[in-house]
Short mmCIF file of C-alpha atoms in Angstrom, two decimals:
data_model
loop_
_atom_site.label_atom_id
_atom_site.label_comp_id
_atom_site.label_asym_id
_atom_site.label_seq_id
_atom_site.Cartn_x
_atom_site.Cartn_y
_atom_site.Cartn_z
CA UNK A 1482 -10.28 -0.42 -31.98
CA UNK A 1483 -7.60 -3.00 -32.02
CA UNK A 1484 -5.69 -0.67 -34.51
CA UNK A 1485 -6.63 2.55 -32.03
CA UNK A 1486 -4.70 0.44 -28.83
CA UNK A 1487 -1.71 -0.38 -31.02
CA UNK A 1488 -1.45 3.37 -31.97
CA UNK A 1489 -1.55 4.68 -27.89
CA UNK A 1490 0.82 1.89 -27.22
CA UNK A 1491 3.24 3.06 -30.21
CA UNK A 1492 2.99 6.80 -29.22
CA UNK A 1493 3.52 5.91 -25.20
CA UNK A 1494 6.97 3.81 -26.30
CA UNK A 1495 7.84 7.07 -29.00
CA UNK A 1496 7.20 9.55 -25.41
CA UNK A 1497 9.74 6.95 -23.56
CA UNK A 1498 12.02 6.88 -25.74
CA UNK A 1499 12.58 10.77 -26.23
CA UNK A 1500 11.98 11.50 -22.77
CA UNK A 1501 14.99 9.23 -22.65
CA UNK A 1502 17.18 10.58 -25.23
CA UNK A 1503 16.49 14.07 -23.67
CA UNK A 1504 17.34 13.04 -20.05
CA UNK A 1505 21.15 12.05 -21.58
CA UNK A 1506 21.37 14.78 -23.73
CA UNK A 1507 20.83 17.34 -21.35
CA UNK A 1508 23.30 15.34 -18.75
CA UNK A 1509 25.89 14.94 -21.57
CA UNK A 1510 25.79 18.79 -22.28
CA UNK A 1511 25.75 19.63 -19.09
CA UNK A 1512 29.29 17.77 -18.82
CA UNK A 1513 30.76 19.27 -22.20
CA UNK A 1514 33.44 21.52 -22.28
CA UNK A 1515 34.82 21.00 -19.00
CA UNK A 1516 37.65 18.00 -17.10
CA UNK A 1517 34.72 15.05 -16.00
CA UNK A 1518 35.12 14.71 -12.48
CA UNK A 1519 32.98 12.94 -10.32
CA UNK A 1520 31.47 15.75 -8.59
CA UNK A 1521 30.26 17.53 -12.04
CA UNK A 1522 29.27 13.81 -12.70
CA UNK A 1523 27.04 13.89 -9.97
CA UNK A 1524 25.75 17.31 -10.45
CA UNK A 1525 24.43 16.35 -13.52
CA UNK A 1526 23.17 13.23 -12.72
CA UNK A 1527 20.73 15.23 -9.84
CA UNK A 1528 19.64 18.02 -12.30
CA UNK A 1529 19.13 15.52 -15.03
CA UNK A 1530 16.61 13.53 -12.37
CA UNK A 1531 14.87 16.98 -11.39
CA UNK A 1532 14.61 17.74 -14.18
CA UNK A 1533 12.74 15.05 -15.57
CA UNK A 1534 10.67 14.79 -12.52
CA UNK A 1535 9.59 18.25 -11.83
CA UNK A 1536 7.54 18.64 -14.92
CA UNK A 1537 5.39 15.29 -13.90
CA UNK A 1538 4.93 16.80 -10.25
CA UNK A 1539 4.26 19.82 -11.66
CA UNK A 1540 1.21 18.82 -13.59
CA UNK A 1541 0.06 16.76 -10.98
CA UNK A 1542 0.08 19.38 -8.58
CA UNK A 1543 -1.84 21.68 -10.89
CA UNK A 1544 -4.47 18.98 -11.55
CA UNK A 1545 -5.24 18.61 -8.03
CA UNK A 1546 -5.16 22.05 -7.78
CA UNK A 1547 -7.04 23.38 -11.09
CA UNK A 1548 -7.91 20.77 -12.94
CA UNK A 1549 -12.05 20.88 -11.76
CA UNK A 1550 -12.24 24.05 -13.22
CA UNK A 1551 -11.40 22.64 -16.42
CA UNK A 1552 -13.27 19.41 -16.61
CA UNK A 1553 -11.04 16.84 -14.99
CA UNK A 1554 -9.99 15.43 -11.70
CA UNK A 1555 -7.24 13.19 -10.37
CA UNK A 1556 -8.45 9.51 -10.12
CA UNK A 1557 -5.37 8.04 -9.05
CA UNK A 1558 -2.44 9.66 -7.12
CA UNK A 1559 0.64 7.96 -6.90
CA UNK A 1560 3.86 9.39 -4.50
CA UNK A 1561 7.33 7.35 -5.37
CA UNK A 1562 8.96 4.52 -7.67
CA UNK A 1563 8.39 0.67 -7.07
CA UNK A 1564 5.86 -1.76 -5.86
CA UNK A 1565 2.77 0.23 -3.52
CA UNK A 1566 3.52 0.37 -0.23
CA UNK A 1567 0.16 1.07 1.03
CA UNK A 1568 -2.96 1.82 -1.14
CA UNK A 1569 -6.16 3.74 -0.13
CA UNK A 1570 -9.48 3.62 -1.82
CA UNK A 1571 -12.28 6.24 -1.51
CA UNK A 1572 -15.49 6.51 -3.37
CA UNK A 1573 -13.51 9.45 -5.21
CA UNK A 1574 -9.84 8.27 -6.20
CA UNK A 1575 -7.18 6.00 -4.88
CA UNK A 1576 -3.77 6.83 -3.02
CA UNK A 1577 -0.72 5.22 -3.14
CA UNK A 1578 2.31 5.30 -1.61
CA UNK A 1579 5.23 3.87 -3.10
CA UNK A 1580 8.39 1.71 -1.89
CA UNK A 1581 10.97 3.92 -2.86
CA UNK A 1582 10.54 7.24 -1.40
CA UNK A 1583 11.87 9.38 -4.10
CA UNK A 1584 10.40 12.83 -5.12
CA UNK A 1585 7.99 11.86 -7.78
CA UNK A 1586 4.33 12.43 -7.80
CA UNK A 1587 2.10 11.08 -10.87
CA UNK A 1588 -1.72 11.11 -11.20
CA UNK A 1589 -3.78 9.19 -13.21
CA UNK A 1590 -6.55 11.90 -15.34
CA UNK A 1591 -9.91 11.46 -15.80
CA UNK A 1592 -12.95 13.56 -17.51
CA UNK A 1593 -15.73 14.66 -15.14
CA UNK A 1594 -18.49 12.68 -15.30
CA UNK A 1595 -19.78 16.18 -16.75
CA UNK A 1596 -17.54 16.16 -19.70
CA UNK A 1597 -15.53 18.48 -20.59
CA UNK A 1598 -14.36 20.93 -23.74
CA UNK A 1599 -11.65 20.97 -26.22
CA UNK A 1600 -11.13 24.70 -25.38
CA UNK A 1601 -10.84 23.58 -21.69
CA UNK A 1602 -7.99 21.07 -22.08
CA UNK A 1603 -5.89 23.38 -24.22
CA UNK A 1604 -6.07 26.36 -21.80
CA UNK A 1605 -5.02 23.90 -19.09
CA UNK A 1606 -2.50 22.71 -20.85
CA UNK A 1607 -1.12 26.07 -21.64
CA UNK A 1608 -0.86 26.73 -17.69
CA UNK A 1609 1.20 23.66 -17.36
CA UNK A 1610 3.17 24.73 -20.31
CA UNK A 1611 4.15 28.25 -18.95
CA UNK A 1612 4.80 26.85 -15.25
CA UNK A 1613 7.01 24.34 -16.56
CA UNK A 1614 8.53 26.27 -19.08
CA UNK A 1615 9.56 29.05 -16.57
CA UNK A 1616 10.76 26.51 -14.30
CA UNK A 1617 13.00 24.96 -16.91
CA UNK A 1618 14.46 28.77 -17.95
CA UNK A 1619 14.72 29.34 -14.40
CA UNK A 1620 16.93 26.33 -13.89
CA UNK A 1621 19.08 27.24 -16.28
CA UNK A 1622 20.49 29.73 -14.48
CA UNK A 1623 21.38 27.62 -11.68
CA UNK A 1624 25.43 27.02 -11.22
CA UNK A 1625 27.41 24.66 -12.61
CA UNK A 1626 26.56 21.59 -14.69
CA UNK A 1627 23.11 20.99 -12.03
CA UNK A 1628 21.31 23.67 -14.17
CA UNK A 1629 22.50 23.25 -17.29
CA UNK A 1630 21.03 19.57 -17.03
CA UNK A 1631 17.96 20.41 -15.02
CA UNK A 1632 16.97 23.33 -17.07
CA UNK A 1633 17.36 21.57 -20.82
CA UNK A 1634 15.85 18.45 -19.28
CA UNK A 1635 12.86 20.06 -17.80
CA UNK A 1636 12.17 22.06 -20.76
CA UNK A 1637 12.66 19.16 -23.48
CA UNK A 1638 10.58 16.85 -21.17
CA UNK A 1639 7.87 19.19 -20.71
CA UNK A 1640 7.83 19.85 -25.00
CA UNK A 1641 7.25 15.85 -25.14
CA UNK A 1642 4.93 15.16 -23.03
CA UNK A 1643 3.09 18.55 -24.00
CA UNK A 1644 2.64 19.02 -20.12
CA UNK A 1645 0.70 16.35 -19.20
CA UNK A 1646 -2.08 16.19 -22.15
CA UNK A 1647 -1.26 12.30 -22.81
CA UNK A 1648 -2.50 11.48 -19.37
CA UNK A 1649 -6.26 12.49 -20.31
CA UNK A 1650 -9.00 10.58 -22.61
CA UNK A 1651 -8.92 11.88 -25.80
CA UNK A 1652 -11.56 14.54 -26.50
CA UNK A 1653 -14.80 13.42 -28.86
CA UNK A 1654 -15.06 14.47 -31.99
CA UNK A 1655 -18.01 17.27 -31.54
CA UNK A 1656 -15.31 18.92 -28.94
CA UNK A 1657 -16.84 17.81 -25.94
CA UNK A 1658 -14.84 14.29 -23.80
CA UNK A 1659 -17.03 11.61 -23.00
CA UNK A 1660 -18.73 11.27 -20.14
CA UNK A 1661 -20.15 7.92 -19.48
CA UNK A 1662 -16.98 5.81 -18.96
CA UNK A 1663 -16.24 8.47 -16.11
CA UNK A 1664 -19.34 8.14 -14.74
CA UNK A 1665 -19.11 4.29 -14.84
CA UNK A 1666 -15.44 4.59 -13.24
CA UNK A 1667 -16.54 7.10 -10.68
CA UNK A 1668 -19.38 4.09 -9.95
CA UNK A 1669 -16.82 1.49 -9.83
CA UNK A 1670 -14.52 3.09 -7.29
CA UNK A 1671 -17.35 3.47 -4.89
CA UNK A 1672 -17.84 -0.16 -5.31
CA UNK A 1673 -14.06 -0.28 -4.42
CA UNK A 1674 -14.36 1.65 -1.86
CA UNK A 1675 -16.84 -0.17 -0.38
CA UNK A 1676 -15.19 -3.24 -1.14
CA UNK A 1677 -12.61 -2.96 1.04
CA UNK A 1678 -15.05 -2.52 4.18
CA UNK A 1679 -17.96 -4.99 3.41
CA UNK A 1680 -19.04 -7.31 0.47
CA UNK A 1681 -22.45 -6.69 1.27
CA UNK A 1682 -22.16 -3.70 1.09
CA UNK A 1683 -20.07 -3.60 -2.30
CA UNK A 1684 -23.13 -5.89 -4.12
CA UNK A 1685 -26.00 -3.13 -2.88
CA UNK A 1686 -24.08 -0.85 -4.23
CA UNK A 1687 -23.87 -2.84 -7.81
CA UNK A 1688 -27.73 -3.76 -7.54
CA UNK A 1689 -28.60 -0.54 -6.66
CA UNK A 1690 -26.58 1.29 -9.11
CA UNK A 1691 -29.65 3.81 -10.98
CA UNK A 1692 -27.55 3.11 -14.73
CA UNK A 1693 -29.34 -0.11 -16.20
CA UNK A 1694 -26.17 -0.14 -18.83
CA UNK A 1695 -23.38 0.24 -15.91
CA UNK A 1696 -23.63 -3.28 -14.66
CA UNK A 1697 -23.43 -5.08 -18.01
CA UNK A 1698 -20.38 -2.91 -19.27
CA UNK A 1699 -16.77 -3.45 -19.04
CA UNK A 1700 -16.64 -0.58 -16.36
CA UNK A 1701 -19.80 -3.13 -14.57
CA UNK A 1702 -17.92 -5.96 -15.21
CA UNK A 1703 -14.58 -5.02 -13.77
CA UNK A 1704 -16.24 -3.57 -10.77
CA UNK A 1705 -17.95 -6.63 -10.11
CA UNK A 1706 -15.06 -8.91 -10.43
CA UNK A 1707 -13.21 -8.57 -7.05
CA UNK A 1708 -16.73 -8.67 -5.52
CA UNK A 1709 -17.63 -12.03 -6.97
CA UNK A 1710 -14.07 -13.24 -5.36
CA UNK A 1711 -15.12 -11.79 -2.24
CA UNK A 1712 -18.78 -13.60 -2.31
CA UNK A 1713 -16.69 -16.80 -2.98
CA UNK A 1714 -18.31 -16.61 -6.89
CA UNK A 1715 -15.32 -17.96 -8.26
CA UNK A 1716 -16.99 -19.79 -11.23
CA UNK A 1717 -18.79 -16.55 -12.00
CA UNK A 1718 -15.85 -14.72 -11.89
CA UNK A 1719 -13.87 -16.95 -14.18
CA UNK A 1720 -16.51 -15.38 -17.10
CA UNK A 1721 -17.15 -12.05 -15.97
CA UNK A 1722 -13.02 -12.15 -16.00
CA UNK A 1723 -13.48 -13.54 -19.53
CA UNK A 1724 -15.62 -11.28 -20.97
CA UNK A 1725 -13.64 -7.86 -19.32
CA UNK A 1726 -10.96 -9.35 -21.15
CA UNK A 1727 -12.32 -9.87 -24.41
CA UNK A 1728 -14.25 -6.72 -23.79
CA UNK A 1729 -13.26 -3.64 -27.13
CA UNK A 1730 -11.71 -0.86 -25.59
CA UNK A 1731 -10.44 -2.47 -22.92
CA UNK A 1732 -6.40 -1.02 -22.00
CA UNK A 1733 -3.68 -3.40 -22.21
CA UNK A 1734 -2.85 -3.00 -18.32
CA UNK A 1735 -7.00 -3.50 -17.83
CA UNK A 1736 -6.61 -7.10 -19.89
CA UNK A 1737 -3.64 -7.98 -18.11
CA UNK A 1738 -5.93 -7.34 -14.70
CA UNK A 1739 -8.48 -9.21 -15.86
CA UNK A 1740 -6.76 -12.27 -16.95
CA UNK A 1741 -5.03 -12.45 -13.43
CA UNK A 1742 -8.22 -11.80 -11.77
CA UNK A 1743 -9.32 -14.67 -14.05
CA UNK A 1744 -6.18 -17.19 -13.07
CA UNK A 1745 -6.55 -16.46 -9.13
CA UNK A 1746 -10.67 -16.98 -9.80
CA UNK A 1747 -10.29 -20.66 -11.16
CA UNK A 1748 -7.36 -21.45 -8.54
CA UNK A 1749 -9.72 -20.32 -5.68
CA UNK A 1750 -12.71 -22.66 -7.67
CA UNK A 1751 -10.22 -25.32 -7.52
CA UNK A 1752 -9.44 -25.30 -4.20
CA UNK A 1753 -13.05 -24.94 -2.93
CA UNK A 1754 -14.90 -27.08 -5.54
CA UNK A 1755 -14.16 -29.91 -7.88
CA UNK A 1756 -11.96 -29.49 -10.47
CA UNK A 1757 -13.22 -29.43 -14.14
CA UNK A 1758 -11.91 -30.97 -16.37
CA UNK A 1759 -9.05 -29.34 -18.04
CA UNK A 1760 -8.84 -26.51 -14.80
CA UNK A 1761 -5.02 -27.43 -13.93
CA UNK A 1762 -4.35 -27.04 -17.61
CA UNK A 1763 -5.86 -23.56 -18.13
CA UNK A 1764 -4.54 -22.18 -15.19
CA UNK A 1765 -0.93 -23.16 -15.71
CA UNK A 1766 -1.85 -21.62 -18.71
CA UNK A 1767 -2.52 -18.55 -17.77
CA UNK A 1768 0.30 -18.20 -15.05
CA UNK A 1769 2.66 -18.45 -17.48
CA UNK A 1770 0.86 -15.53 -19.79
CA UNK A 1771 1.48 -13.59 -16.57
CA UNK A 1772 4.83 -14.14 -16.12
CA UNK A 1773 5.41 -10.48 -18.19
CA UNK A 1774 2.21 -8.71 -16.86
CA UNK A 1775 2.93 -5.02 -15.45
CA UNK A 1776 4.31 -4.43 -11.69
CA UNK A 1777 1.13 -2.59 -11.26
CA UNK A 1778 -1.33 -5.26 -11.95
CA UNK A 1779 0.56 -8.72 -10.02
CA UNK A 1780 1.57 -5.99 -6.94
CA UNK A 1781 0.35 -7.87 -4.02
CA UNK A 1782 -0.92 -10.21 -5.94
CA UNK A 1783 -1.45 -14.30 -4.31
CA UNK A 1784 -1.26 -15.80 -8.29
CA UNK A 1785 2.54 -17.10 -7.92
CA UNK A 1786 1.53 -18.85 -4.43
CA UNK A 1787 -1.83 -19.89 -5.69
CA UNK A 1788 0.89 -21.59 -9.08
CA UNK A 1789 3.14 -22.96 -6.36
CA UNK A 1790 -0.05 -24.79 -4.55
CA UNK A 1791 -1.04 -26.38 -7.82
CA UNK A 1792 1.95 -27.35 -8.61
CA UNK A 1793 2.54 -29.32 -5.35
CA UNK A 1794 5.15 -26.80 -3.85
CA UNK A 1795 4.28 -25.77 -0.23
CA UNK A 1796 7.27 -24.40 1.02
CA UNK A 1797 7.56 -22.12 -2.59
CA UNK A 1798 4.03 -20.75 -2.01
CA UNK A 1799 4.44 -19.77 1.42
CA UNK A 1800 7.47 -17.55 0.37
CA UNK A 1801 5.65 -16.05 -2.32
CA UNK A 1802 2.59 -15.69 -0.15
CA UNK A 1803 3.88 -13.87 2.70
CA UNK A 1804 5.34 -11.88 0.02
CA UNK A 1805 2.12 -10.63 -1.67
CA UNK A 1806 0.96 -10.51 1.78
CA UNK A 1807 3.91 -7.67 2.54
CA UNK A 1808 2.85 -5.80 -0.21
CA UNK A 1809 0.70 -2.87 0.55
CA UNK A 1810 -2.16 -3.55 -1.84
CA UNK A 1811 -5.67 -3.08 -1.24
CA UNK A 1812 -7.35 -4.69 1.58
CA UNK A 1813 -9.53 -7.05 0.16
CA UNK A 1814 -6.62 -8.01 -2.14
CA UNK A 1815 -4.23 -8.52 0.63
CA UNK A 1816 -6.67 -10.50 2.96
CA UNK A 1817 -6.94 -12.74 0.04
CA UNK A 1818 -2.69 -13.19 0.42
CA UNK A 1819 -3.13 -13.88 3.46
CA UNK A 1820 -6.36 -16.81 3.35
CA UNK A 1821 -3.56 -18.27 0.84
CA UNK A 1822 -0.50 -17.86 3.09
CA UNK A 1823 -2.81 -19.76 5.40
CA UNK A 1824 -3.63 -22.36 2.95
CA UNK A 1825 0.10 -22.96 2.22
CA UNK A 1826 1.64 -23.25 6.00
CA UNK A 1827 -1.13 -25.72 6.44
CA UNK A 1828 -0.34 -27.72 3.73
CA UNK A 1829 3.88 -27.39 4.69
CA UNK A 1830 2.42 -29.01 7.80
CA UNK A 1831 2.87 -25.39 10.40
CA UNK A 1832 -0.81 -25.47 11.37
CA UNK A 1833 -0.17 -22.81 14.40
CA UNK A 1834 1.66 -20.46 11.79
CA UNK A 1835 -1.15 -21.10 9.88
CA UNK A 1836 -3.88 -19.77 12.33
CA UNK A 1837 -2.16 -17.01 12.37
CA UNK A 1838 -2.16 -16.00 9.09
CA UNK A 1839 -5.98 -16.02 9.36
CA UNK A 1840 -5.80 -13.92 12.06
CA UNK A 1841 -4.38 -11.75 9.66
CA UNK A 1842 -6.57 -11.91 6.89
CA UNK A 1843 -9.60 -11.27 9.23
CA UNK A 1844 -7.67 -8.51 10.39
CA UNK A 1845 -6.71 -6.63 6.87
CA UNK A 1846 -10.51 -6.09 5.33
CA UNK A 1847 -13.84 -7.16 4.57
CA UNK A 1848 -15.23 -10.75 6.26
CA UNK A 1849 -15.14 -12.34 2.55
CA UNK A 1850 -16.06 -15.99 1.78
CA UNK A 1851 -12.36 -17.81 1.46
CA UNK A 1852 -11.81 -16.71 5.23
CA UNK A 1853 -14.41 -18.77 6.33
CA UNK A 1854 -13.59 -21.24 3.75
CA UNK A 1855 -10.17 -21.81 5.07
CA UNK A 1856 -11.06 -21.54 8.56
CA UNK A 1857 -13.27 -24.65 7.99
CA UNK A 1858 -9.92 -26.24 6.47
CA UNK A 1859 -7.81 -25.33 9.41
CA UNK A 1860 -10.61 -26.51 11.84
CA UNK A 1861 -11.02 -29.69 9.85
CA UNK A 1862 -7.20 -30.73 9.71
CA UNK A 1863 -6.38 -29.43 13.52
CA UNK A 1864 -9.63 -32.56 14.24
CA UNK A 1865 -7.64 -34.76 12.25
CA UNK A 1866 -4.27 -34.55 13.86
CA UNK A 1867 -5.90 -34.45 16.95
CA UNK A 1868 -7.79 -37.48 16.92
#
């Protein structure tokens, strides 16, 4: 398995690196043969950028389009570059809109929980093939050194990434995809979904779940995580964090999650509970694993607040807080930025500012256990300074 993960991760940094190689080539042909001047700079600069986009939006688009017909669906859709701006979970897929409002849309494939066939994914990937390909011809014929570099991009990006095929699960061996982890993820992002409106109702959800196997696999288990932290189950949710991330098959982006789920998890336990012995330790520890996690699993995250609080910096964790609190994660994630925002103007001694910020986190999603938690804090110190 270990050897299988290496392999996808070799193969994703071969795609980058070609994808990159073709995105100059086709600028620096586009710019041969003729005086360099900054507008035939520029020219080629755009086509070389549409070009490299338009075959990603195209296979979205014809995903979201076709792809039930052959077996798949969109699970995540994803409009722009940079941190999310604002994220949306349904019980189906989630949204996400970007910082940067460039032209790019990406979606994240998954296998109906039906399965699918061999045959299936090649004749989609043939329509993507064509569409792109007779964009990229078309291109070509566009003026100047714009189509030159859109057209050889788009064609040499589309070869690489043979349309969009690397996106989906790999098909099983007897020619029909697996089903089950599909299944278990279309289970997990109604739990999500839920999630975001009501604990309660995420755990019924979990308990009532008719797959005896969902809740005690790593799809289970990562479902259940942010649930625990919104039950205020933090020790809990330090193992179930453990085990998703010792869990085989489990993504190096899904690790990465689970370990910061894990580090925020004992920080929370910390705050609300007696320390363990060794609990400062571990979660230093474990900050400073994160420090080269992906953007897409510390977006809107409170860790490097929560890192500042243990470490006795106030004024650091309130930057960083209403930071993760800008960030337009998740609700239940962001409410959580917010309890901690709360928890770090207290502490720098701005208990109005502080009230405030739990106004906010109340406000942002689900009535989970820290907001009460810190409420009792705030109500406890504003007794204090006024007796």
């Amino acid at each position: 398995m270990a050897d299988r993960r290496s392999s996808s991760t070799g193969t994703t940094a071969v795609i980058r690196v070609l994808s990159g190689l073709i995105v100059l080539g086709g600028y620096e042909f586009a710019l041969f043969g003729a005086p360099v001047t900054p507008e035939r700079i520029g020219a080629s600069l755009g086509g070389a950028y549409l070009g490299a986009a338009l075959p990603v939006m195209m296979w979205s688009l014809i995903v979201l389009m076709l792809g039930r017909r052959f077996g798949v669906e969109a699970k995540l859709i994803s409009w722009g570059l940079g941190p999310a701006l604002h994220t949306s979970l349904s019980s189906s897929r989630i949204l996400m809109v970007r910082r940067i409002p460039v032209p790019v849309l990406r979606t994240r494939v998954a296998v109906q929980p039906a399965g699918t066939t061999k045959a299936r994914l090649v004749a989609l990937v043939l329509i993507t093939l064509t569409v792109q390909g007779l964009t990229g011809w078309g291109l070509l014929f566009a003026p100047g050194p714009f189509g030159v570099a859109a057209g050889i991009v788009c064609l040499g990006t589309a070869l690489v990434r043979l349309g969009g095929f690397r996106s989906i699960p790999s098909a099983a061996a007897g020619g029909r995809s697996v089903g089950s982890r599909n299944r278990g993820g279309d289970q997990g992002l109604q739990v999500l979904a839920a999630l975001q409106r009501s604990v309660t109702e995420a755990r019924r959800l979990i308990e009532d779940c008719s797959d005896p196997e969902w809740r005690d696999s790593a799809e289970g288990r990562k479902a259940e995580l942010p649930v625990l932290l919104g039950e205020g189950r933090y020790r809990e949710a330090v193992r179930v964090a453990e085990s998703v991330a010792k869990a085989p098959g489990v993504s190096a982006v899904e690790r990465a999650g689970a370990q910061q789920t894990l580090a925020r998890a004992l920080a929370y336990a910390m705050e609300a509970t007696s320390a363990e012995p060794c609990d400062r330790e571990r979660f230093l520890e474990l900050c400073r694993e994160m420090r080269d996690a992906p953007a897409q699993v510390t977006s809107g995250s409170d860790l490097r607040s929560l890192y500042y609080l243990v470490t006795g910096d106030a004024e650091l964790a309130v930057d960083e807080a209403r930071a993760a609190a800008r960030v337009g994660s998740a609700p239940l994630r962001r409410s959580m930025a917010y309890c901690t925002l709360a928890v770090a103007l207290m502490r720098a001694g701005r208990s109005e500012q502080a009230q405030k910020a739990l106004r906010l986190a109340r406000s942002q999603g689900p009535d989970n256990a820290r907001i009460a938690f810190v409420a009792g804090v705030l109500s406890s110190v504003s007794a204090v300074v006024g007796d």
